[in-house]
Short mmCIF file of C-alpha atoms in Angstrom, two decimals:
data_model
loop_
_atom_site.label_atom_id
_atom_site.label_comp_id
_atom_site.label_asym_id
_atom_site.label_seq_id
_atom_site.Cartn_x
_atom_site.Cartn_y
_atom_site.Cartn_z
CA MET J 10 8.03 50.17 19.44
CA THR J 11 7.07 47.60 22.10
CA THR J 12 3.43 47.71 20.97
CA TYR J 13 4.57 47.19 17.39
CA VAL J 14 6.63 44.13 18.37
CA ILE J 15 3.73 42.72 20.41
CA ARG J 16 1.40 43.17 17.44
CA ILE J 17 3.78 41.32 15.11
CA TRP J 18 4.25 38.59 17.75
CA LYS J 19 0.47 38.14 18.06
CA ALA J 20 -0.06 38.20 14.29
CA LEU J 21 2.61 35.52 13.85
CA GLY J 22 0.85 33.34 16.40
CA SER J 23 -2.70 33.91 15.17
CA ILE J 24 -5.00 30.98 14.56
CA GLU J 25 -6.13 32.56 11.27
CA LEU J 26 -2.55 32.39 10.00
CA ALA J 27 -2.33 28.73 11.07
CA ILE J 28 -5.52 27.91 9.13
CA VAL J 29 -4.35 29.74 6.00
CA LEU J 30 -0.91 28.10 6.15
CA LEU J 31 -2.37 24.62 6.61
CA LEU J 32 -4.71 25.14 3.65
CA PHE J 33 -1.81 26.37 1.49
CA LEU J 34 0.16 23.30 2.58
CA VAL J 35 -2.72 21.03 1.54
CA ALA J 36 -2.90 22.71 -1.88
CA ASP J 37 0.88 22.49 -2.33
CA LEU J 38 1.02 18.82 -1.30
CA VAL J 39 -1.84 17.94 -3.68
CA TRP J 40 0.21 19.62 -6.42
CA GLY J 41 3.23 17.58 -5.29
CA PHE J 42 1.14 14.42 -5.32
CA PHE J 43 0.25 14.87 -9.00
CA VAL J 44 3.87 15.63 -9.87
CA LEU J 45 5.07 12.50 -8.07
CA GLU J 46 2.28 10.41 -9.66
CA SER J 47 3.45 11.56 -13.11
CA GLY J 48 6.45 9.29 -12.56
CA ARG J 49 9.06 12.05 -12.97
CA SER J 50 10.71 12.20 -9.62
CA PRO J 51 14.12 13.78 -9.17
CA PHE J 52 13.75 13.29 -5.39
CA LEU J 53 15.55 9.94 -5.22
CA PRO J 54 19.01 11.50 -4.61
CA LEU J 55 17.68 13.99 -2.01
CA ASN J 56 18.33 11.67 0.92
CA ASP J 57 21.76 10.73 -0.42
CA VAL J 58 23.30 14.09 -1.32
CA GLY J 59 21.55 16.42 1.14
CA LEU J 60 19.29 19.42 0.60
CA PHE J 61 21.88 22.05 -0.47
CA GLU J 62 23.56 19.94 -3.12
CA TRP J 63 20.27 18.51 -4.33
CA ALA J 64 18.67 21.96 -4.63
CA GLN J 65 21.58 23.24 -6.74
CA THR J 66 21.61 20.22 -9.05
CA TYR J 67 18.55 17.99 -9.42
CA GLY J 68 16.21 20.52 -7.82
CA ARG J 69 17.21 23.38 -10.15
CA VAL J 70 17.49 21.35 -13.34
CA HIS J 71 14.05 19.72 -12.88
CA ILE J 72 12.36 22.83 -11.54
CA HIS J 73 9.01 21.93 -13.18
CA TYR J 74 8.89 18.84 -11.00
CA THR J 75 10.44 20.28 -7.85
CA LEU J 76 8.86 23.73 -7.63
CA TRP J 77 6.13 22.44 -5.29
CA PHE J 78 8.85 21.22 -2.93
CA PHE J 79 10.58 24.60 -2.93
CA VAL J 80 7.19 26.18 -2.09
CA LEU J 81 6.70 23.61 0.67
CA LEU J 82 9.88 24.59 2.53
CA PRO J 83 8.96 28.24 3.34
CA LEU J 84 5.40 27.17 4.15
CA LEU J 85 6.73 24.66 6.69
CA PHE J 86 9.09 27.30 8.06
CA LEU J 87 6.21 29.74 8.55
CA LEU J 88 4.09 26.99 10.10
CA ALA J 89 6.88 26.23 12.57
CA ILE J 90 7.11 29.93 13.53
CA ASN J 91 3.33 30.23 13.83
CA THR J 92 3.14 27.04 15.90
CA PHE J 93 5.92 28.18 18.23
CA VAL J 94 4.46 31.65 18.85
CA CYS J 95 0.85 30.47 19.16
CA THR J 96 1.63 27.67 21.57
CA THR J 97 4.06 29.75 23.64
CA ILE J 98 1.38 32.43 24.15
CA ARG J 99 -1.10 29.78 25.27
CA VAL J 100 1.34 27.88 27.49
CA TYR J 101 2.26 31.17 29.19
CA GLY J 102 -1.45 31.83 29.75
CA LEU J 103 -1.98 28.35 31.20
CA PHE J 104 0.91 28.69 33.65
CA LYS J 105 -0.35 32.15 34.67
CA ASN J 106 -3.76 30.65 35.47
CA ARG J 107 -2.43 27.45 36.99
CA SER J 108 -4.46 28.03 40.20
CA ALA J 109 -7.74 27.85 38.21
CA PHE J 110 -7.19 24.10 37.68
CA ALA J 111 -8.49 21.60 40.22
CA GLY J 112 -5.31 19.51 40.18
CA TRP J 113 -1.99 18.92 38.49
CA GLY J 114 -3.46 16.07 36.42
CA ARG J 115 -6.08 18.28 34.81
CA PHE J 116 -3.50 21.00 34.20
CA PHE J 117 -1.06 18.48 32.75
CA LEU J 118 -3.69 17.16 30.32
CA LYS J 119 -4.44 20.72 29.16
CA LEU J 120 -0.83 20.91 27.98
CA SER J 121 -1.37 18.03 25.52
CA PRO J 122 -1.97 20.14 22.34
CA HIS J 123 1.08 22.23 23.20
CA CYS J 124 3.13 19.09 23.67
CA MET J 125 2.17 18.12 20.11
CA HIS J 126 2.91 21.62 18.80
CA TYR J 127 6.42 21.72 20.29
CA ALA J 128 6.95 18.16 19.09
CA LEU J 129 6.06 19.20 15.54
CA ILE J 130 8.76 21.88 15.69
CA LEU J 131 11.28 19.29 16.93
CA ILE J 132 10.32 16.97 14.05
CA LEU J 133 10.75 19.75 11.48
CA LEU J 134 14.09 20.79 13.00
CA GLY J 135 15.29 17.18 13.09
CA ASP J 136 14.28 16.68 9.47
CA LEU J 137 16.01 19.88 8.38
CA SER J 138 19.20 18.90 10.26
CA SER J 139 19.12 15.50 8.54
CA TYR J 140 18.87 17.07 5.11
CA LEU J 141 21.61 19.57 5.83
CA LEU J 142 24.08 17.52 7.86
CA ALA J 143 23.59 13.81 7.18
CA LEU J 144 26.23 11.75 5.39
CA THR J 145 24.84 8.90 3.29
CA VAL J 146 26.63 6.20 1.35
CA PRO J 147 23.75 4.42 -0.39
CA ASN J 148 25.39 1.31 -1.88
CA ASN J 149 28.04 -0.75 -0.05
CA ILE J 150 28.11 -4.23 -1.54
CA LEU J 151 29.92 -6.84 0.54
CA THR J 152 30.58 -10.47 -0.30
CA LEU J 153 31.59 -13.02 2.34
CA GLY J 154 34.93 -12.09 3.89
CA ALA J 155 35.20 -8.83 1.93
CA GLY J 156 35.20 -5.39 3.50
CA VAL J 157 34.63 -1.76 2.52
CA ARG J 158 35.88 1.41 4.17
CA ILE J 159 33.35 3.54 6.01
CA ARG J 160 33.65 6.95 4.36
CA THR J 161 35.41 9.72 6.35
CA THR J 162 36.90 7.12 8.75
CA ASP J 163 39.70 4.53 8.76
CA TYR J 164 37.32 1.76 9.79
CA LEU J 165 36.47 -1.16 7.54
CA VAL J 166 33.23 -3.13 7.71
CA ARG J 167 33.40 -6.81 6.74
CA LEU J 168 30.75 -9.46 6.08
CA ASP J 169 31.53 -12.51 8.22
CA SER J 170 28.44 -14.63 7.66
CA LEU J 171 24.98 -14.48 6.08
CA ASP J 172 21.92 -16.60 6.89
CA VAL J 173 18.93 -16.18 4.59
CA ALA J 174 15.42 -17.19 5.69
CA PHE J 175 13.20 -18.55 2.91
CA LYS J 176 9.46 -19.06 2.79
CA LYS J 177 7.40 -21.15 0.38
CA GLU J 178 5.08 -18.97 -1.71
CA MET J 179 1.43 -19.77 -1.10
CA ARG J 180 0.15 -17.97 -4.17
CA SER J 181 1.57 -20.10 -6.98
CA SER J 182 0.94 -23.76 -7.70
CA SER J 183 4.73 -24.36 -7.99
CA ARG J 184 5.15 -23.18 -4.35
CA ARG J 185 8.63 -21.78 -4.93
CA SER J 186 10.66 -20.55 -1.99
CA ARG J 187 11.78 -16.95 -1.76
CA ALA J 188 13.75 -14.96 0.75
CA ILE J 189 11.89 -13.03 3.43
CA ASP J 190 14.76 -12.05 5.74
CA ALA J 191 18.52 -12.26 6.13
CA THR J 192 20.81 -12.09 9.13
CA ALA J 193 24.35 -10.92 8.49
CA ARG J 194 27.23 -10.83 10.97
CA LEU J 195 29.48 -7.82 10.41
CA SER J 196 32.77 -6.92 11.99
CA PHE J 197 34.52 -3.55 12.08
CA THR J 198 38.29 -3.26 11.94
CA ASP J 199 40.46 -0.22 12.56
CA GLY J 200 43.35 1.03 10.40
CA LYS J 201 45.68 -1.61 11.92
CA GLY J 202 43.33 -4.47 11.09
CA ALA J 203 42.21 -5.14 14.68
CA VAL J 204 38.53 -5.99 15.17
CA VAL J 205 37.01 -3.23 17.28
CA HIS J 206 33.36 -4.18 17.08
CA SER J 207 31.07 -6.83 15.65
CA GLY J 208 27.33 -7.23 15.45
CA VAL J 209 24.35 -8.61 13.63
CA ILE J 210 22.24 -6.80 11.04
CA SER J 211 19.01 -7.93 9.40
CA VAL J 212 16.16 -6.44 7.38
CA ASN J 213 14.71 -3.50 9.35
CA ASN J 214 17.22 -4.09 12.15
CA PRO J 215 20.11 -1.65 11.63
CA LEU J 216 23.46 -1.81 13.33
CA TRP J 217 25.03 1.24 15.00
CA PHE J 218 28.74 1.94 15.10
CA LYS J 219 30.55 5.17 16.12
CA GLY J 220 27.57 7.38 15.21
CA PHE J 221 26.92 5.55 11.92
CA SER J 222 23.86 3.44 11.25
CA LEU J 223 24.07 0.56 8.80
CA HIS J 224 20.88 -0.62 7.11
CA LEU J 225 20.42 -3.80 5.11
CA LYS J 226 19.16 -2.55 1.74
CA ASP J 227 19.40 -5.77 -0.23
CA PHE J 228 20.92 -9.24 -0.05
CA GLY J 229 21.37 -12.39 -2.04
CA PRO J 230 20.64 -15.11 -2.82
CA GLN J 231 16.90 -14.31 -2.94
CA THR J 232 15.99 -17.84 -3.98
CA PRO J 233 17.78 -21.00 -2.80
CA GLY J 234 21.00 -21.15 -4.81
CA GLY J 235 20.16 -18.11 -6.99
CA GLY J 236 21.52 -14.57 -7.60
CA MET J 237 25.15 -13.58 -8.38
CA GLY J 238 25.88 -17.24 -9.03
CA GLY J 239 24.53 -18.11 -5.58
CA LYS J 240 27.32 -16.06 -3.95
CA PRO J 241 26.12 -14.66 -0.61
CA HIS J 242 26.28 -10.86 -0.54
CA VAL J 243 24.67 -7.87 1.14
CA ASN J 244 24.11 -4.28 0.06
CA LEU J 245 24.28 -1.81 2.95
CA ILE J 246 23.20 1.80 3.36
CA VAL J 247 25.62 3.60 5.67
CA ARG J 248 24.38 6.84 7.27
CA LYS J 249 25.58 9.33 9.81
CA ASP J 250 22.57 11.46 10.67
CA PRO J 251 22.84 13.98 13.51
CA GLY J 252 19.18 15.06 13.05
CA ILE J 253 17.60 11.68 13.65
CA LYS J 254 17.68 11.90 17.47
CA LEU J 255 15.85 15.23 17.38
CA TYR J 256 13.39 13.81 14.89
CA LEU J 257 12.69 10.71 16.97
CA ALA J 258 12.42 12.78 20.17
CA GLY J 259 9.79 14.90 18.41
CA THR J 260 7.94 11.79 17.30
CA PHE J 261 7.83 10.35 20.82
CA LEU J 262 6.79 13.69 22.33
CA PHE J 263 4.03 14.06 19.73
CA THR J 264 2.80 10.52 20.45
CA ALA J 265 2.76 11.27 24.20
CA GLY J 266 0.84 14.51 23.56
CA LEU J 267 -1.58 12.66 21.31
CA PHE J 268 -2.32 10.02 23.95
CA MET J 269 -2.82 12.78 26.56
CA TYR J 270 -5.18 14.60 24.17
CA VAL J 271 -7.25 11.48 23.44
CA TRP J 272 -7.29 10.62 27.14
CA GLU J 273 -8.60 14.10 27.99
CA TRP J 274 -11.18 13.88 25.20
CA ILE J 275 -12.50 10.54 26.56
CA TRP J 276 -12.41 11.84 30.15
CA THR J 277 -14.34 15.00 29.22
CA ARG J 278 -17.02 12.96 27.44
CA PHE J 279 -17.25 10.57 30.39
CA ARG J 280 -17.76 13.50 32.77
CA LYS J 281 -20.46 14.98 30.48
CA ASP J 282 -22.33 11.65 30.34
CA GLU J 283 -22.10 11.40 34.13
CA ARG J 284 -23.70 14.85 34.50
CA LEU J 285 -26.50 13.95 32.06
CA MET P 15 -5.67 -26.81 -5.02
CA ALA P 16 -6.82 -23.25 -5.64
CA SER P 17 -4.06 -20.75 -4.95
CA MET P 18 -4.37 -18.28 -2.10
CA THR P 19 -4.58 -15.39 -4.56
CA PHE P 20 -7.56 -17.00 -6.27
CA ILE P 21 -9.32 -17.54 -2.93
CA SER P 22 -8.62 -14.00 -1.72
CA GLN P 23 -9.99 -12.54 -4.99
CA TYR P 24 -13.08 -14.73 -4.93
CA SER P 25 -13.86 -14.37 -1.25
CA TYR P 26 -14.55 -10.65 -1.59
CA VAL P 27 -17.38 -11.21 -4.12
CA PRO P 28 -19.92 -12.48 -1.52
CA ALA P 29 -18.95 -9.61 0.80
CA ALA P 30 -19.68 -7.00 -1.89
CA LEU P 31 -22.93 -8.75 -2.85
CA LEU P 32 -24.08 -8.85 0.77
CA PHE P 33 -23.30 -5.13 1.17
CA VAL P 34 -25.41 -4.32 -1.92
CA MET P 35 -28.27 -6.51 -0.61
CA SER P 36 -28.03 -4.83 2.78
CA ALA P 37 -28.37 -1.38 1.17
CA ALA P 38 -31.35 -2.59 -0.86
CA ALA P 39 -33.04 -4.00 2.28
CA VAL P 40 -32.54 -0.78 4.26
CA ALA P 41 -33.78 1.32 1.30
CA ALA P 42 -36.93 -0.86 1.26
CA ARG P 43 -37.24 -0.23 5.04
CA PHE P 44 -36.48 -3.87 6.00
CA ASN P 45 -34.06 -2.49 8.56
CA MET P 46 -33.37 -5.61 10.61
CA ALA P 47 -32.77 -7.66 7.45
CA GLY P 48 -30.43 -4.90 6.28
CA VAL P 49 -28.41 -5.06 9.48
CA ILE P 50 -28.20 -8.87 9.36
CA LEU P 51 -27.03 -8.76 5.72
CA LEU P 52 -24.48 -6.11 6.63
CA VAL P 53 -23.10 -8.26 9.47
CA ALA P 54 -22.93 -11.24 7.09
CA GLY P 55 -21.10 -9.03 4.58
CA LEU P 56 -18.62 -7.97 7.23
CA LEU P 57 -17.97 -11.63 8.11
CA ALA P 58 -17.33 -12.44 4.44
CA ASN P 59 -15.08 -9.36 4.26
CA THR P 60 -13.17 -10.66 7.31
CA VAL P 61 -12.55 -13.98 5.54
CA SER P 62 -11.29 -12.14 2.45
CA MET P 63 -8.98 -9.98 4.58
CA ALA P 64 -7.64 -13.04 6.41
CA PHE P 65 -6.77 -14.71 3.08
CA ARG P 66 -5.11 -11.55 1.77
CA TYR P 67 -2.98 -11.32 4.89
CA ALA P 68 -2.17 -15.06 4.92
CA ASP P 69 -1.11 -14.71 1.27
CA ALA P 70 1.56 -12.14 2.11
CA TRP P 71 2.43 -12.93 5.75
CA PRO P 72 4.81 -12.05 7.39
CA MET P 73 5.07 -9.27 4.83
CA LEU P 74 2.50 -6.61 4.06
CA PRO P 75 -0.20 -7.23 1.44
CA LEU P 76 0.30 -4.34 -1.01
CA TYR P 77 -2.51 -2.17 -2.38
CA GLN P 78 -5.21 -4.00 -0.41
CA GLY P 79 -6.43 -0.89 1.44
CA PRO P 80 -9.91 -0.61 -0.15
CA PHE P 81 -10.74 -4.25 0.77
CA PHE P 82 -9.92 -3.48 4.40
CA LEU P 83 -11.53 -0.03 4.27
CA SER P 84 -15.03 -1.38 3.52
CA PHE P 85 -14.69 -3.57 6.63
CA ALA P 86 -13.45 -0.75 8.87
CA VAL P 87 -16.20 1.66 7.71
CA GLY P 88 -18.78 -1.12 8.19
CA VAL P 89 -17.67 -1.93 11.73
CA GLY P 90 -17.54 1.78 12.65
CA SER P 91 -21.00 2.45 11.20
CA LEU P 92 -22.78 -0.70 12.37
CA ARG P 93 -24.12 0.71 15.66
CA HIS P 94 -25.41 3.86 13.95
CA ILE P 95 -27.09 1.88 11.15
CA PHE P 96 -28.77 -0.36 13.73
CA LYS P 97 -30.11 2.72 15.58
CA GLU P 98 -31.00 4.90 12.58
CA GLY P 99 -32.65 2.34 10.29
CA SER P 100 -33.38 3.76 6.83
CA GLU P 101 -31.96 7.16 7.83
CA GLY P 102 -28.59 5.45 7.96
CA LEU P 103 -28.71 4.57 4.24
CA PRO P 104 -25.88 7.01 3.29
CA ARG P 105 -23.58 5.07 5.63
CA ILE P 106 -24.32 1.76 3.85
CA ALA P 107 -24.08 3.54 0.48
CA LEU P 108 -20.50 4.49 1.37
CA ILE P 109 -19.63 0.86 2.22
CA VAL P 110 -21.23 -0.33 -1.04
CA ALA P 111 -19.34 2.30 -3.06
CA ILE P 112 -16.00 1.25 -1.57
CA ALA P 113 -16.77 -2.46 -1.99
CA VAL P 114 -17.92 -2.17 -5.60
CA LEU P 115 -14.93 -0.04 -6.59
CA ALA P 116 -12.53 -2.41 -4.81
CA LEU P 117 -14.12 -5.39 -6.54
CA PHE P 118 -14.07 -4.06 -10.10
CA PHE P 119 -11.02 -1.78 -9.99
CA PRO P 120 -8.35 -3.76 -8.10
CA LYS P 121 -4.75 -2.65 -8.43
CA ASP P 122 -2.42 -5.00 -10.29
CA TYR P 123 -0.99 -7.73 -8.11
CA TYR P 124 2.36 -6.83 -6.54
CA LEU P 125 4.64 -9.22 -4.68
CA PRO P 126 5.23 -8.00 -1.14
CA PHE P 127 8.81 -6.84 -0.62
CA PHE P 128 10.97 -8.12 2.24
CA GLN P 129 11.40 -4.68 3.88
CA SER P 130 7.71 -4.87 4.80
CA ASN P 131 8.54 -7.73 7.18
CA THR P 132 8.25 -5.56 10.30
CA VAL P 133 5.57 -4.71 12.82
CA PHE P 134 5.82 -1.04 11.78
CA SER P 135 4.70 -1.73 8.20
CA HIS P 136 1.61 -3.52 9.50
CA LEU P 137 0.87 -0.75 11.99
CA PHE P 138 1.32 1.81 9.20
CA PHE P 139 -1.23 -0.02 7.07
CA LEU P 140 -3.79 -0.92 9.76
CA PHE P 141 -3.71 2.48 11.49
CA GLY P 142 -3.97 4.12 8.07
CA VAL P 143 -7.07 2.12 7.14
CA THR P 144 -8.64 2.84 10.55
CA ALA P 145 -7.89 6.56 10.15
CA LYS P 146 -9.46 6.71 6.69
CA ALA P 147 -12.55 4.85 7.98
CA CYS P 148 -12.99 7.33 10.86
CA LEU P 149 -12.59 10.33 8.54
CA LEU P 150 -15.04 8.92 5.99
CA ILE P 151 -17.61 8.15 8.69
CA ALA P 152 -17.22 11.75 9.95
CA SER P 153 -17.78 13.02 6.43
CA VAL P 154 -20.97 10.99 5.95
CA GLU P 155 -22.21 12.05 9.39
CA ALA P 156 -21.55 15.72 8.52
CA GLY P 157 -23.44 15.26 5.23
CA MET P 158 -26.40 13.73 7.10
CA LEU P 159 -26.41 16.68 9.49
CA PHE P 160 -26.57 19.05 6.53
CA ARG P 161 -29.54 17.13 5.16
CA ARG P 162 -31.32 17.34 8.51
CA ARG P 163 -30.81 21.09 8.53
CA ARG P 164 -32.16 21.43 5.00
CA HIS P 165 -35.28 19.65 6.23
CA GLY P 166 -35.67 22.30 8.94
CA LYS P 167 -34.25 20.25 11.83
CA ASP P 168 -31.70 21.65 14.28
CA LEU P 169 -28.00 20.85 14.09
CA ASN P 170 -27.96 19.11 17.40
CA SER P 171 -24.78 19.53 19.37
CA HIS P 172 -24.48 15.84 20.23
CA ARG P 173 -24.32 14.88 16.57
CA TYR P 174 -21.90 17.69 15.76
CA GLY P 175 -19.76 16.37 18.62
CA SER P 176 -19.90 12.97 16.97
CA VAL P 177 -18.46 14.42 13.73
CA SER P 178 -15.56 16.05 15.55
CA GLY P 179 -15.12 12.88 17.65
CA TRP P 180 -14.68 10.72 14.54
CA ILE P 181 -12.27 13.29 13.14
CA THR P 182 -10.28 13.34 16.40
CA TRP P 183 -9.91 9.56 16.27
CA GLY P 184 -9.15 9.66 12.55
CA PHE P 185 -6.46 12.28 13.08
CA ALA P 186 -4.95 10.29 15.96
CA PHE P 187 -4.79 7.08 13.90
CA LEU P 188 -3.49 8.95 10.86
CA THR P 189 -0.69 10.43 12.97
CA LEU P 190 0.18 7.03 14.45
CA SER P 191 0.13 5.53 10.95
CA MET P 192 2.54 8.20 9.71
CA PHE P 193 4.87 7.70 12.67
CA ALA P 194 4.82 3.93 12.17
CA GLY P 195 5.62 4.52 8.49
CA GLU P 196 8.49 6.82 9.41
CA MET P 197 9.92 4.27 11.85
CA TRP P 198 9.64 1.62 9.16
CA ALA P 199 11.39 3.87 6.61
CA TYR P 200 14.13 4.73 9.10
CA LEU P 201 14.82 1.11 10.12
CA GLY P 202 14.66 -0.14 6.54
CA TRP P 203 16.40 2.61 4.58
CA GLY P 204 17.85 5.01 7.16
CA CYS P 205 15.56 7.97 6.31
CA PRO P 206 12.22 8.63 7.99
CA ILE P 207 10.87 10.49 4.94
CA VAL P 208 11.25 9.34 1.37
CA TRP P 209 10.10 12.12 -0.95
CA GLU P 210 9.96 10.20 -4.21
CA ASP P 211 6.92 8.25 -3.02
CA SER P 212 3.61 10.01 -3.68
CA SER P 213 2.06 8.39 -0.60
CA ILE P 214 4.08 10.80 1.59
CA ALA P 215 2.38 13.75 -0.14
CA VAL P 216 -1.03 12.06 0.32
CA ALA P 217 -0.44 11.41 4.03
CA MET P 218 0.90 14.90 4.69
CA ALA P 219 -1.91 16.62 2.73
CA THR P 220 -4.57 14.65 4.63
CA TRP P 221 -2.81 15.31 7.93
CA CYS P 222 -2.59 19.09 7.28
CA TYR P 223 -6.23 19.17 6.18
CA TYR P 224 -7.49 17.58 9.40
CA ALA P 225 -5.03 19.50 11.57
CA CYS P 226 -6.69 22.56 10.01
CA PHE P 227 -10.17 21.18 10.84
CA LEU P 228 -9.17 20.68 14.48
CA HIS P 229 -8.20 24.38 14.67
CA LEU P 230 -11.31 25.78 12.95
CA HIS P 231 -13.38 25.97 16.15
CA LEU P 232 -10.80 28.41 17.56
CA SER P 233 -11.54 30.89 14.76
CA ARG P 234 -14.69 33.02 14.90
CA ARG P 235 -14.87 33.14 11.11
CA TRP P 236 -15.88 29.49 10.84
CA THR P 237 -19.53 28.73 11.69
CA SER P 238 -20.71 25.21 12.51
CA SER P 239 -22.09 24.90 8.94
CA GLY P 240 -18.71 25.88 7.52
CA ARG P 241 -16.98 23.28 9.68
CA LEU P 242 -19.47 20.61 8.59
CA GLY P 243 -18.83 21.53 4.95
CA PHE P 244 -15.11 21.23 5.66
CA ALA P 245 -15.63 17.73 7.11
CA VAL P 246 -17.69 16.64 4.06
CA ALA P 247 -15.00 17.95 1.68
CA GLY P 248 -12.36 16.12 3.74
CA GLY P 249 -14.16 12.83 3.12
CA LEU P 250 -14.07 13.50 -0.63
CA LEU P 251 -10.34 14.20 -0.39
CA VAL P 252 -9.76 10.92 1.47
CA LEU P 253 -11.89 8.99 -1.05
CA PHE P 254 -10.07 10.56 -3.97
CA PHE P 255 -6.62 9.76 -2.58
CA THR P 256 -7.65 6.20 -1.66
CA PHE P 257 -9.14 5.42 -5.04
CA TYR P 258 -6.52 7.23 -7.10
CA THR P 259 -3.59 5.52 -5.42
CA GLU P 260 -4.96 2.13 -4.45
CA LEU P 261 -7.24 1.22 -7.33
CA GLY P 262 -6.42 0.18 -10.89
CA PRO P 263 -8.23 -0.17 -14.24
CA PHE P 264 -11.63 -1.89 -14.55
CA GLN P 265 -11.59 -5.70 -14.55
CA TRP P 266 -13.96 -8.52 -13.68
CA PRO P 267 -13.07 -10.09 -10.33
CA HIS P 268 -11.50 -13.24 -11.85
CA LEU P 269 -14.88 -14.99 -12.25
CA ARG P 270 -13.70 -17.44 -14.87
#
């Protein structure tokens, strides 16, 4: 029985399986690429409604366009299993032979691929958690002084002020100005109307509040005096995403592993040249 | 006054011409002249890139990848071309192919959108171009090694190491480009991955392909020839994705 389990464990972590899975993933993603290029994409609501709901509605109805994605999910799952088993076997081996390394630095650098492998699993887990657990409210339009309720809470978010930065276009002879950024001041009030928090949001600079992140999706006016009768407004995406921290942790760990790997690669080459 | 768009379209013409002349000079075994023409072409390419960036700044110039790719491949290959002389012709041929396609098949002009006003969008683009350049150089190098072997020469380990070195750098830059893109998507829209965009499938397919390459040496089934073939095919994949997504229908480069 134990031998049987060990054999399955080793087969799951084999490098041959990793190669086959990666090649299947390439083929599947190329298929997905052509589907997405065809312009029929039912994926837009995926980030808003979550994986379960999306799979049962858009995913199932447009199966011709989403089948590649449903193939992708088990492939990624198998890759995560393969990566975990393969790298755990090798990390165990490295720690067992720790004394064979000249120093901690050299040993530490040898862990770099495994750092990236574990990071990949974190990224996949984070992404899966986001798709299963995140709450997204994609369109929250606020005009000056107006507020909207943050879903599932009693808090209101209100637009207090909006400053739009314009830039003259260099490409046209008319040299019109158009908006390149906006800074909005938001305040949050509780059920009794008391301001509990306020902050500034701009393009690519979200604001965090009680586990929610608010992103500036759109704003107006986009030209001086234009849009919605020149009335200043913002459109916010409000998200509560418990998977994002895991996802970002994976990204940072992968980046650290990557730098260690490149560092070791340069160091090894340098040592080789020295010997020559 | 000529608009910036007009200047950025025009300024790439001398770069492409100089690349073609450089290839012709190297083919005729005027190697030094070829290198000088290539350097001149890269300078003209730099001017064109500067105008394209100035046109969109502080936002990202959209669909300008091929114009930057010819520069990145040229800079990466320059030292090899200088050393190899006429043997390095396939490297210049790649630069010429990219330049000519970029010149005659530019994508329609798109106004940059304000969400691209972040350092992450620029890192996504620049790391992505650098990654593609490294992977294409690796592919050409692998092809040249194949040719050497067909002519009865050994696959020397130093040059094989160079192929895997370029791929290592390409993979590293591709990963950083993807992470920068994810950060950009998260800050701008709240989701690190946006599935309705085909560029995510392109990036992931390329990433999986080269992750696979980096694992091939651990398998006994893959000989060095097989791995070289894999690297050559990878270059074709990168070229296909670049040209399919970033190029448009044929048109003269606004020479009117």
